[in-house]
Short mmCIF file of C-alpha atoms in Angstrom, two decimals:
data_model
loop_
_atom_site.label_atom_id
_atom_site.label_comp_id
_atom_site.label_asym_id
_atom_site.label_seq_id
_atom_site.Cartn_x
_atom_site.Cartn_y
_atom_site.Cartn_z
CA MET K 1 10.35 9.33 -28.25
CA ASN K 2 10.00 5.82 -29.28
CA ALA K 3 6.44 4.36 -29.71
CA PHE K 4 5.04 1.65 -27.48
CA THR K 5 5.49 -1.86 -28.44
CA PRO K 6 2.40 -3.47 -30.10
CA VAL K 7 1.71 -7.17 -29.62
CA ASN K 8 3.29 -9.32 -32.22
CA PRO K 9 1.39 -12.65 -32.37
CA SER K 10 4.36 -14.10 -34.38
CA PHE K 11 6.65 -14.02 -31.42
CA GLN K 12 7.53 -17.43 -29.89
CA THR K 13 6.00 -17.56 -26.47
CA LYS K 14 7.37 -19.30 -23.36
CA TYR K 15 5.34 -21.23 -20.74
CA ILE K 16 6.51 -20.49 -17.35
CA GLY K 17 4.43 -22.82 -15.07
CA LEU K 18 1.29 -20.80 -14.68
CA ALA K 19 -2.26 -21.32 -16.22
CA TRP K 20 -3.31 -17.80 -17.43
CA ASN K 21 -6.69 -16.08 -17.60
CA ASN K 22 -7.49 -12.72 -19.19
CA HIS K 23 -10.70 -11.39 -17.58
CA PHE K 24 -9.91 -7.82 -17.92
CA HIS K 25 -8.85 -8.22 -21.45
CA ARG K 26 -12.29 -9.47 -22.27
CA LEU K 27 -13.83 -6.12 -21.45
CA GLY K 28 -12.75 -4.88 -24.65
CA PRO K 29 -10.52 -2.18 -26.22
CA ASP K 30 -12.32 0.63 -24.63
CA PHE K 31 -10.71 -0.21 -21.51
CA TYR K 32 -7.16 -0.64 -22.50
CA THR K 33 -4.52 -0.78 -25.28
CA ALA K 34 -3.02 -4.22 -26.15
CA LEU K 35 0.80 -3.85 -26.07
CA ALA K 36 3.92 -5.93 -25.19
CA PRO K 37 6.31 -4.93 -22.54
CA GLN K 38 9.61 -3.35 -23.87
CA ALA K 39 12.72 -5.43 -23.63
CA LEU K 40 15.01 -4.59 -20.68
CA PRO K 41 18.65 -5.30 -21.62
CA ASP K 42 20.90 -7.74 -19.67
CA PRO K 43 18.47 -8.15 -16.75
CA TYR K 44 19.39 -9.55 -13.38
CA TRP K 45 17.53 -10.53 -10.22
CA VAL K 46 17.50 -7.92 -7.50
CA GLY K 47 14.94 -9.40 -5.06
CA ARG K 48 12.35 -12.30 -5.12
CA SER K 49 9.40 -13.03 -2.91
CA ARG K 50 8.77 -16.85 -2.35
CA ALA K 51 5.66 -15.94 -0.44
CA ALA K 52 4.25 -14.11 -3.33
CA ALA K 53 5.29 -16.89 -5.78
CA LYS K 54 3.35 -19.29 -3.60
CA ILE K 55 0.07 -17.46 -3.68
CA LEU K 56 0.45 -17.34 -7.55
CA GLY K 57 1.02 -21.08 -7.73
CA LEU K 58 4.30 -20.49 -9.27
CA PRO K 59 6.38 -23.72 -8.92
CA ALA K 60 9.14 -23.45 -6.34
CA GLY K 61 12.06 -23.77 -8.66
CA GLU K 62 10.69 -21.27 -11.40
CA LEU K 63 12.04 -18.27 -9.42
CA GLU K 64 15.51 -19.58 -10.14
CA THR K 65 15.21 -19.81 -13.92
CA ASP K 66 16.50 -17.53 -16.56
CA ALA K 67 13.22 -18.15 -18.44
CA LEU K 68 11.23 -16.29 -15.80
CA LEU K 69 13.89 -13.54 -15.49
CA GLN K 70 13.72 -12.74 -19.25
CA ALA K 71 10.00 -13.04 -19.13
CA LEU K 72 9.51 -10.59 -16.27
CA ALA K 73 12.15 -8.24 -17.85
CA GLY K 74 9.84 -7.98 -20.93
CA ASN K 75 12.31 -9.94 -23.11
CA GLN K 76 10.26 -13.00 -23.63
CA PRO K 77 6.45 -13.30 -24.35
CA ILE K 78 4.63 -15.44 -21.93
CA SER K 79 2.35 -18.24 -23.45
CA GLY K 80 -1.26 -17.58 -22.46
CA THR K 81 -0.92 -13.98 -21.61
CA GLN K 82 -2.57 -11.03 -23.33
CA PRO K 83 -0.66 -7.99 -22.16
CA LEU K 84 -2.24 -4.63 -22.07
CA ALA K 85 -2.13 -1.01 -20.52
CA SER K 86 -5.43 0.04 -18.97
CA VAL K 87 -6.78 3.59 -19.37
CA TYR K 88 -8.22 5.53 -16.45
CA SER K 89 -8.42 9.23 -15.25
CA GLY K 90 -8.27 10.93 -11.90
CA HIS K 91 -7.86 13.70 -9.59
CA GLN K 92 -4.23 14.42 -8.59
CA PHE K 93 -3.55 16.64 -5.51
CA GLY K 94 -7.22 17.57 -5.63
CA GLN K 95 -7.27 18.77 -9.29
CA TRP K 96 -8.86 17.01 -12.19
CA ALA K 97 -5.98 15.60 -14.26
CA GLY K 98 -8.00 14.12 -17.16
CA GLN K 99 -6.97 10.93 -18.84
CA LEU K 100 -4.06 9.10 -17.20
CA GLY K 101 -3.73 5.37 -17.53
CA ASP K 102 -0.90 2.78 -17.06
CA GLY K 103 1.96 4.87 -18.20
CA ARG K 104 4.58 2.51 -17.32
CA ALA K 105 2.73 -0.66 -16.44
CA CYS K 106 1.77 -3.67 -18.40
CA LEU K 107 -0.94 -6.23 -17.17
CA LEU K 108 0.11 -9.58 -18.29
CA GLY K 109 -3.03 -11.26 -17.30
CA GLU K 110 -4.45 -13.32 -14.37
CA ALA K 111 -2.93 -16.43 -12.74
CA ASN K 112 -4.48 -18.32 -9.84
CA GLY K 113 -7.14 -15.52 -9.51
CA LEU K 114 -4.48 -12.81 -9.32
CA GLU K 115 -3.45 -10.11 -11.79
CA VAL K 116 0.24 -9.96 -12.62
CA GLN K 117 1.47 -6.66 -13.69
CA LEU K 118 4.92 -5.44 -14.73
CA LYS K 119 5.72 -1.88 -13.51
CA GLY K 120 8.49 -0.06 -15.43
CA SER K 121 7.91 -2.09 -18.54
CA GLY K 122 8.28 0.75 -21.04
CA LEU K 123 6.23 3.24 -23.09
CA THR K 124 2.46 2.99 -23.32
CA PRO K 125 -0.02 5.25 -25.02
CA TYR K 126 -0.60 6.78 -21.57
CA SER K 127 3.05 7.56 -20.69
CA ARG K 128 2.40 11.32 -21.49
CA MET K 129 5.83 12.93 -21.15
CA GLY K 130 7.37 9.90 -19.28
CA ASP K 131 9.72 7.23 -20.59
CA GLY K 132 7.57 4.20 -19.19
CA ARG K 133 10.46 2.93 -17.01
CA ALA K 134 10.80 2.69 -13.29
CA VAL K 135 14.11 3.17 -11.51
CA LEU K 136 16.03 0.82 -9.28
CA ARG K 137 15.44 2.85 -6.05
CA SER K 138 11.69 3.09 -6.38
CA SER K 139 11.31 -0.53 -7.53
CA ILE K 140 13.27 -1.84 -4.46
CA ARG K 141 11.10 0.31 -2.07
CA GLU K 142 7.84 -0.84 -3.76
CA PHE K 143 8.95 -4.54 -3.60
CA LEU K 144 9.95 -4.21 0.01
CA CYS K 145 7.04 -2.27 1.14
CA SER K 146 4.43 -4.36 -0.52
CA GLU K 147 5.68 -7.47 1.35
CA ALA K 148 6.22 -5.42 4.56
CA MET K 149 2.51 -4.43 4.60
CA HIS K 150 1.41 -7.88 3.94
CA GLY K 151 3.65 -8.84 6.86
CA LEU K 152 1.93 -6.32 9.10
CA GLY K 153 -1.63 -7.61 8.15
CA ILE K 154 -2.50 -4.58 5.98
CA PRO K 155 -4.50 -4.86 2.83
CA THR K 156 -2.04 -4.52 -0.01
CA THR K 157 -0.94 -5.36 -3.47
CA ARG K 158 1.89 -7.81 -3.43
CA ALA K 159 5.32 -7.93 -5.25
CA LEU K 160 6.76 -11.00 -6.67
CA CYS K 161 10.14 -9.78 -7.69
CA VAL K 162 12.46 -6.94 -8.92
CA VAL K 163 14.41 -7.30 -12.00
CA GLY K 164 17.21 -4.82 -12.65
CA SER K 165 19.31 -3.70 -15.55
CA ASP K 166 22.18 -1.33 -16.25
CA GLU K 167 20.20 0.50 -18.85
CA GLU K 168 20.26 4.22 -17.82
CA VAL K 169 17.10 6.42 -17.33
CA ALA K 170 17.05 10.10 -16.69
CA ARG K 171 15.53 11.48 -13.60
CA GLU K 172 17.14 14.19 -11.43
CA SER K 173 20.26 12.35 -12.35
CA LEU K 174 21.02 9.22 -14.45
CA GLU K 175 19.74 6.02 -12.69
CA THR K 176 19.36 2.55 -13.76
CA ALA K 177 16.13 0.87 -14.82
CA ALA K 178 14.18 -1.92 -13.15
CA VAL K 179 10.91 -3.63 -13.40
CA VAL K 180 8.80 -4.76 -10.31
CA THR K 181 6.30 -7.55 -10.82
CA ARG K 182 3.18 -6.63 -8.92
CA VAL K 183 0.36 -9.03 -7.98
CA ALA K 184 -3.27 -8.30 -6.88
CA PRO K 185 -6.71 -9.54 -7.20
CA SER K 186 -7.26 -6.43 -9.28
CA PHE K 187 -5.57 -3.25 -10.17
CA ILE K 188 -8.73 -1.30 -10.90
CA ARG K 189 -8.78 2.14 -9.37
CA PHE K 190 -11.24 4.81 -8.52
CA GLY K 191 -9.98 6.59 -11.61
CA HIS K 192 -11.20 3.83 -13.95
CA PHE K 193 -14.72 4.84 -13.12
CA GLU K 194 -14.00 8.55 -13.22
CA HIS K 195 -12.59 7.98 -16.78
CA PHE K 196 -15.80 6.87 -18.19
CA ALA K 197 -18.10 9.13 -16.14
CA ALA K 198 -16.15 12.13 -17.16
CA ARG K 199 -16.72 11.21 -20.78
CA HIS K 200 -20.32 10.39 -20.24
CA GLN K 201 -19.68 6.83 -21.59
CA LEU K 202 -22.57 5.15 -19.61
CA THR K 203 -22.35 1.90 -21.45
CA GLN K 204 -18.60 1.40 -20.46
CA LEU K 205 -19.18 2.75 -17.01
CA THR K 206 -21.99 0.19 -16.53
CA THR K 207 -19.79 -2.65 -17.95
CA LEU K 208 -16.89 -1.77 -15.61
CA ALA K 209 -19.23 -1.64 -12.51
CA ASP K 210 -20.99 -4.84 -13.33
CA TYR K 211 -17.53 -6.52 -13.94
CA VAL K 212 -16.27 -5.36 -10.53
CA ILE K 213 -19.40 -6.46 -8.72
CA SER K 214 -19.60 -9.79 -10.58
CA ARG K 215 -15.77 -10.61 -9.90
CA TYR K 216 -15.19 -9.01 -6.53
CA TYR K 217 -18.36 -7.83 -4.78
CA PRO K 218 -21.02 -10.55 -5.96
CA ASP K 219 -23.20 -9.93 -2.79
CA CYS K 220 -23.91 -6.38 -3.94
CA GLN K 221 -26.17 -7.99 -6.55
CA THR K 222 -28.56 -9.24 -3.81
CA ALA K 223 -27.73 -6.99 -0.96
CA SER K 224 -30.60 -4.93 0.44
CA THR K 225 -28.64 -2.65 2.65
CA LEU K 226 -29.26 0.36 0.35
CA GLY K 227 -32.59 -0.41 -1.30
CA ALA K 228 -31.41 -3.43 -3.32
CA ASN K 229 -29.22 -0.98 -5.55
CA PRO K 230 -26.22 -2.89 -6.53
CA TYR K 231 -24.12 0.22 -7.41
CA ALA K 232 -24.98 2.01 -4.14
CA ASN K 233 -24.02 -1.17 -2.30
CA LEU K 234 -20.78 -1.41 -4.38
CA LEU K 235 -19.93 2.13 -3.13
CA LEU K 236 -20.84 1.24 0.42
CA GLN K 237 -18.59 -1.80 0.45
CA VAL K 238 -15.68 0.17 -1.24
CA THR K 239 -16.23 2.92 1.52
CA GLU K 240 -15.97 0.29 4.31
CA ARG K 241 -12.89 -1.41 2.93
CA THR K 242 -11.10 1.92 2.32
CA ALA K 243 -11.96 3.10 5.84
CA MET K 244 -10.56 -0.07 7.25
CA MET K 245 -7.42 0.11 5.18
CA VAL K 246 -6.68 3.77 6.23
CA ALA K 247 -7.42 2.83 9.88
CA HIS K 248 -4.60 0.33 9.58
CA TRP K 249 -2.32 2.90 8.18
CA GLN K 250 -2.94 5.32 10.95
CA ALA K 251 -2.43 2.55 13.66
CA VAL K 252 0.86 1.52 12.35
CA GLY K 253 2.15 5.03 11.47
CA PHE K 254 2.15 4.58 7.59
CA CYS K 255 2.07 7.59 5.35
CA HIS K 256 1.03 6.82 1.75
CA GLY K 257 2.23 10.21 0.36
CA VAL K 258 0.18 10.42 -2.86
CA MET K 259 -3.49 9.56 -2.30
CA ASN K 260 -4.75 10.70 -5.67
CA THR K 261 -7.98 9.15 -6.87
CA ASP K 262 -5.98 7.01 -9.58
CA ASN K 263 -3.88 5.64 -6.63
CA MET K 264 -7.01 4.27 -4.78
CA SER K 265 -7.84 0.69 -5.26
CA ILE K 266 -11.44 -0.36 -5.80
CA LEU K 267 -10.63 -3.28 -3.52
CA GLY K 268 -9.37 -1.31 -0.57
CA LEU K 269 -5.79 -2.23 -1.06
CA THR K 270 -2.70 -0.17 -0.39
CA ILE K 271 -1.61 0.48 -4.06
CA ASP K 272 1.18 2.41 -5.85
CA TYR K 273 4.03 2.74 -3.35
CA GLY K 274 5.88 5.99 -4.21
CA PRO K 275 6.94 8.47 -1.57
CA PHE K 276 5.59 6.49 1.29
CA GLN K 277 7.13 6.49 4.86
CA PHE K 278 6.65 4.77 8.15
CA LEU K 279 6.82 7.53 10.99
CA ASP K 280 9.98 7.94 12.90
CA ALA K 281 9.26 10.64 15.38
CA PHE K 282 5.37 10.84 15.77
CA ASP K 283 4.15 14.00 14.08
CA PRO K 284 0.50 14.12 12.99
CA GLY K 285 1.39 16.78 10.40
CA HIS K 286 4.29 14.85 8.83
CA ILE K 287 4.53 15.18 5.20
CA CYS K 288 6.48 12.29 3.68
CA ASN K 289 6.25 13.42 -0.02
CA HIS K 290 8.84 16.16 -0.79
CA THR K 291 6.71 17.23 -3.72
CA ASP K 292 3.47 17.82 -1.58
CA ARG K 293 4.43 21.31 -0.54
CA GLY K 294 0.87 22.16 0.58
CA GLY K 295 0.66 19.05 2.84
CA ARG K 296 -2.39 17.72 1.21
CA TYR K 297 -1.35 14.25 2.00
CA ALA K 298 0.05 14.79 5.49
CA PHE K 299 -0.29 11.85 7.86
CA ALA K 300 -3.28 13.10 9.93
CA ARG K 301 -5.15 14.09 6.89
CA GLN K 302 -5.25 10.64 5.36
CA PRO K 303 -8.74 9.69 6.66
CA ASP K 304 -10.16 12.98 5.35
CA ILE K 305 -8.66 12.54 2.01
CA ALA K 306 -9.96 8.98 1.74
CA HIS K 307 -13.48 10.50 2.20
CA TRP K 308 -12.63 13.14 -0.51
CA ASN K 309 -11.63 10.43 -2.96
CA LEU K 310 -14.64 8.37 -2.10
CA TYR K 311 -16.84 11.29 -2.84
CA ALA K 312 -15.19 11.59 -6.28
CA LEU K 313 -15.91 7.86 -6.72
CA ALA K 314 -19.45 8.41 -5.76
CA GLN K 315 -19.88 11.28 -8.24
CA ALA K 316 -18.60 8.73 -11.01
CA LEU K 317 -21.06 6.06 -9.92
CA LEU K 318 -24.03 8.52 -9.60
CA PRO K 319 -25.25 7.89 -13.09
CA LEU K 320 -25.76 4.28 -12.14
CA ILE K 321 -26.92 4.79 -8.51
CA LYS K 322 -29.34 7.38 -9.76
CA ASP K 323 -30.14 8.36 -6.13
CA GLN K 324 -27.90 10.93 -4.44
CA ALA K 325 -29.37 10.19 -0.99
CA LEU K 326 -28.16 6.67 -1.40
CA ALA K 327 -24.80 7.64 -2.49
CA VAL K 328 -24.54 10.04 0.54
CA GLN K 329 -25.78 7.25 2.94
CA ALA K 330 -22.94 5.01 1.51
CA LEU K 331 -20.33 7.60 2.04
CA ASP K 332 -21.53 8.49 5.57
CA THR K 333 -20.36 5.02 6.66
CA LEU K 334 -16.69 5.99 6.26
CA LYS K 335 -16.22 7.91 9.59
CA PRO K 336 -17.92 5.36 11.90
CA VAL K 337 -16.16 2.27 10.16
CA PHE K 338 -12.85 4.22 10.41
CA ALA K 339 -13.38 5.22 13.92
CA ARG K 340 -14.46 1.71 15.13
CA THR K 341 -11.63 0.02 13.33
CA TRP K 342 -8.96 2.49 14.47
CA GLN K 343 -10.14 2.22 18.02
CA GLN K 344 -10.08 -1.51 18.04
CA LEU K 345 -6.50 -1.51 16.62
CA MET K 346 -5.29 1.01 19.09
CA ARG K 347 -6.82 -0.84 22.01
CA ALA K 348 -5.05 -3.97 20.75
CA LYS K 349 -1.90 -1.92 20.69
CA LEU K 350 -2.46 -1.28 24.42
CA GLY K 351 -3.06 -4.86 25.12
CA LEU K 352 -6.84 -4.17 25.62
CA ALA K 353 -8.79 -6.97 23.83
CA GLU K 354 -12.55 -7.10 23.59
CA GLY K 355 -14.09 -8.03 27.03
CA THR K 356 -11.13 -6.72 29.16
CA GLY K 357 -13.25 -4.17 31.12
CA ALA K 358 -13.91 -0.40 30.55
CA THR K 359 -17.17 -1.10 28.74
CA ASP K 360 -17.46 2.62 28.23
CA THR K 361 -15.23 3.20 25.29
CA THR K 362 -14.75 6.85 26.10
CA VAL K 363 -12.33 5.75 28.88
CA ASP K 364 -10.00 4.01 26.47
CA GLN K 365 -10.49 6.73 23.82
CA ALA K 366 -9.31 9.38 26.28
CA LEU K 367 -6.27 7.12 27.14
CA ILE K 368 -5.42 6.78 23.46
CA ASP K 369 -5.90 10.46 22.62
CA ASP K 370 -3.67 11.61 25.66
CA LEU K 371 -1.00 9.18 24.74
CA LEU K 372 -0.84 10.32 21.18
CA ALA K 373 -0.65 14.02 22.35
CA LEU K 374 2.26 13.01 24.47
CA LEU K 375 3.95 11.22 21.66
CA ALA K 376 3.51 14.27 19.46
CA GLN K 377 4.64 16.68 22.12
CA GLY K 378 7.87 14.73 22.64
CA GLN K 379 8.44 13.80 18.97
CA VAL K 380 8.77 10.20 20.28
CA ASP K 381 9.73 7.47 17.89
CA TYR K 382 6.47 5.75 17.00
CA THR K 383 7.53 2.10 16.24
CA LEU K 384 10.06 1.93 19.11
CA PHE K 385 7.62 3.34 21.64
CA TRP K 386 5.00 0.62 20.94
CA ARG K 387 7.37 -2.07 21.02
CA ARG K 388 9.03 -0.93 24.29
CA LEU K 389 5.51 -0.57 25.79
CA SER K 390 4.81 -4.11 24.77
CA GLN K 391 7.95 -5.36 26.42
CA GLY K 392 7.18 -3.22 29.51
CA VAL K 393 3.90 -4.90 30.01
CA ALA K 394 5.54 -8.31 29.51
CA SER K 395 8.28 -7.59 32.01
CA GLY K 396 6.87 -4.97 34.31
CA GLN K 397 9.86 -2.72 33.51
CA PHE K 398 8.88 0.55 32.02
CA ALA K 399 12.15 2.48 32.39
CA PRO K 400 13.09 1.93 28.69
CA VAL K 401 9.78 3.41 27.75
CA ARG K 402 10.11 6.35 30.03
CA ASP K 403 13.55 7.19 28.68
CA LEU K 404 11.89 8.00 25.19
CA PHE K 405 10.00 10.95 26.66
CA PRO K 406 11.53 14.46 27.36
CA ASP K 407 8.63 15.20 29.57
CA ARG K 408 9.00 12.49 32.19
CA PRO K 409 6.22 13.68 34.75
CA SER K 410 3.58 13.82 31.96
CA TRP K 411 4.68 10.18 31.05
CA ASP K 412 4.45 9.06 34.62
CA ALA K 413 0.96 10.50 34.85
CA TRP K 414 -0.23 8.71 31.82
CA GLN K 415 1.58 5.46 32.85
CA LEU K 416 -0.26 5.55 36.08
CA ARG K 417 -3.58 5.79 34.35
CA TYR K 418 -2.58 2.96 31.95
CA THR K 419 -1.53 0.75 34.87
CA GLU K 420 -4.91 1.31 36.62
CA ARG K 421 -6.65 0.48 33.46
CA LEU K 422 -4.79 -2.89 33.29
CA THR K 423 -5.96 -3.82 36.76
CA GLY K 424 -7.75 -7.05 36.42
CA VAL K 425 -6.41 -7.76 33.01
CA ASP K 426 -4.31 -10.90 32.47
CA GLN K 427 -0.84 -9.29 32.04
CA ASN K 428 0.51 -12.29 29.97
CA GLN K 429 -2.47 -12.14 27.71
CA ALA K 430 -2.15 -8.29 27.29
CA ALA K 431 1.51 -8.56 26.52
CA GLY K 432 1.01 -11.37 24.05
CA LEU K 433 -1.51 -9.31 22.27
CA MET K 434 0.70 -6.33 22.06
CA LEU K 435 3.72 -8.25 20.81
CA LYS K 436 1.59 -9.52 17.95
CA THR K 437 0.15 -6.14 17.21
CA ASN K 438 3.14 -3.72 17.63
CA PRO K 439 5.83 -4.68 15.13
CA LYS K 440 9.46 -4.63 16.18
CA TYR K 441 10.54 -3.82 12.56
CA VAL K 442 9.06 -1.59 9.85
CA LEU K 443 10.52 -0.45 6.59
CA ARG K 444 12.10 2.76 7.82
CA ASN K 445 13.24 5.00 5.01
CA TYR K 446 16.87 4.90 6.15
CA LEU K 447 16.80 0.96 5.98
CA GLY K 448 15.45 1.28 2.45
CA GLU K 449 18.18 3.64 1.57
CA LEU K 450 20.94 1.26 2.85
CA ALA K 451 19.33 -1.46 0.62
CA ILE K 452 19.15 0.68 -2.35
CA GLU K 453 22.77 2.06 -2.00
CA ALA K 454 24.15 -1.55 -1.69
CA ALA K 455 22.01 -2.63 -4.76
CA LYS K 456 23.57 0.20 -6.80
CA GLY K 457 26.72 -1.64 -6.40
CA LYS K 458 25.23 -5.07 -7.38
CA ASP K 459 25.10 -6.09 -3.67
CA PHE K 460 21.47 -7.28 -3.06
CA SER K 461 22.08 -9.02 0.28
CA LYS K 462 20.49 -6.10 2.12
CA VAL K 463 17.31 -6.39 0.00
CA VAL K 464 17.16 -10.14 0.87
CA GLN K 465 17.83 -9.50 4.51
CA LEU K 466 15.11 -6.90 4.84
CA LEU K 467 12.64 -8.97 2.90
CA ALA K 468 13.14 -11.68 5.47
CA LEU K 469 12.94 -9.37 8.34
CA LEU K 470 9.75 -7.59 7.11
CA GLU K 471 7.92 -10.77 6.26
CA ARG K 472 7.93 -11.51 10.00
CA PRO K 473 8.00 -8.01 11.60
CA PHE K 474 6.69 -8.98 14.96
CA ASP K 475 9.47 -11.68 15.53
CA GLU K 476 12.32 -10.76 17.61
CA HIS K 477 15.18 -11.39 14.98
CA PRO K 478 18.02 -10.84 17.51
CA GLU K 479 20.52 -10.87 14.67
CA PHE K 480 18.86 -7.57 13.40
CA GLU K 481 18.57 -5.87 16.58
CA SER K 482 20.29 -2.74 15.24
CA TYR K 483 17.44 -2.32 12.70
CA ALA K 484 14.89 -1.90 15.53
CA GLY K 485 16.58 1.03 17.25
CA LEU K 486 16.44 4.79 16.74
CA PRO K 487 17.19 5.82 13.22
CA PRO K 488 20.53 7.47 12.55
CA ASP K 489 20.53 11.46 12.47
CA TRP K 490 20.82 11.41 8.71
CA ALA K 491 17.63 9.65 8.25
CA SER K 492 15.67 12.81 8.90
CA ARG K 493 17.30 14.33 5.80
CA ILE K 494 16.16 11.79 3.33
CA GLU K 495 13.67 13.34 0.84
CA ILE K 496 11.27 11.17 -1.16
CA SER K 497 9.28 12.63 -3.93
CA CYS K 498 6.93 11.54 -6.91
CA SER K 499 9.90 11.18 -9.13
CA SER K 500 10.55 7.57 -9.90
#
């Protein structure tokens, strides 16, 4: 196996229209290895997000240039960057995995307050037995889902572009390589803290925690919620953000698939899109990761796994918090924050804004619980149901919703309760809220597969189409109506694993 590529300061660098900063680099070499991305031969554009380019402050015409293409393929050093691969550890499928790290990612630096990272950029010291590359299919999936989640209003890392190449990489079969350029305020994970805690490197652990607090959670320095303890308040805020993120996942029917602690963002962002899936038929026990044979990361288990992962983070921070009771108090906020956020989201999906009667929340909770039981019993398509219900409230016609249920009498009974609950509620206001809350389009697995298959033949039009659709998933987009219907039968046979 070839060694990773060290940084060569004699390389001529290229300015690509961004002013770079390198805050993470200044933490020092205990936190990373300085390296350059490996060159990707004969690169070509697969997909580009102009919305992500805008938040970076990248000039509009830059996304069209060969200079940027070569830079984001790893073929041209970028002026002002100090590329690196960070080291972290973590728990994978509940087991301590020891040292991990950016095995195929290279952090270029920070532009406009956002870190820019190349995923699939080649070998690093943390690649273990891997080749440091990403394949076209997984890169397209991550690119599209990052932007789709943003379109849904869910906290997420972003994706600027995908660059492809005909270079072959071996997975279950030979595939072609690609690099996805990811963007986020920070790519620091729970596993970064676990790494230094496991090694009893208190100085580095303190440096990392102080850096995160100073950059991303400055109010923890003065907060008195947990006894003016900045590290306990950091755990508290990370717990709250994580709870809200997972509540959004559950409400929209999103399965992450690999909630290892090294895949958990310290900022409460959805990160590391691997074997994810938006539910088709509603099944609380659905496992979207073919590798997850024990069902650890099944859809309904995601809130509990988030709590488990936060407990691992708390263990790592305990040498700084120095008070187990405070750590437990911080962790105990997850369930109430999750429950409150999830109920608010589910009530909005039903068109029940705050102040629309039923001050006893148990009334609405029972309505929600019974509906989810009906959806599971009938294996009803989750996204399609909510959109049809929204349209039913808008039009007063519920027959298309009823048609989704095998058990029509049970649906009729629930609909009667729901109609009674809407008594006194402004129907137009309820329908408007629902149509802005329940997307018409999500990145179903089969849609991703269609785009990937076309891209293998150098046809990237479906990637472009899906991106435009998923950036505005609540709009009607009548020209894409077929993408909003029931998935084809073959969709249920798609298997997504950790392989990428």
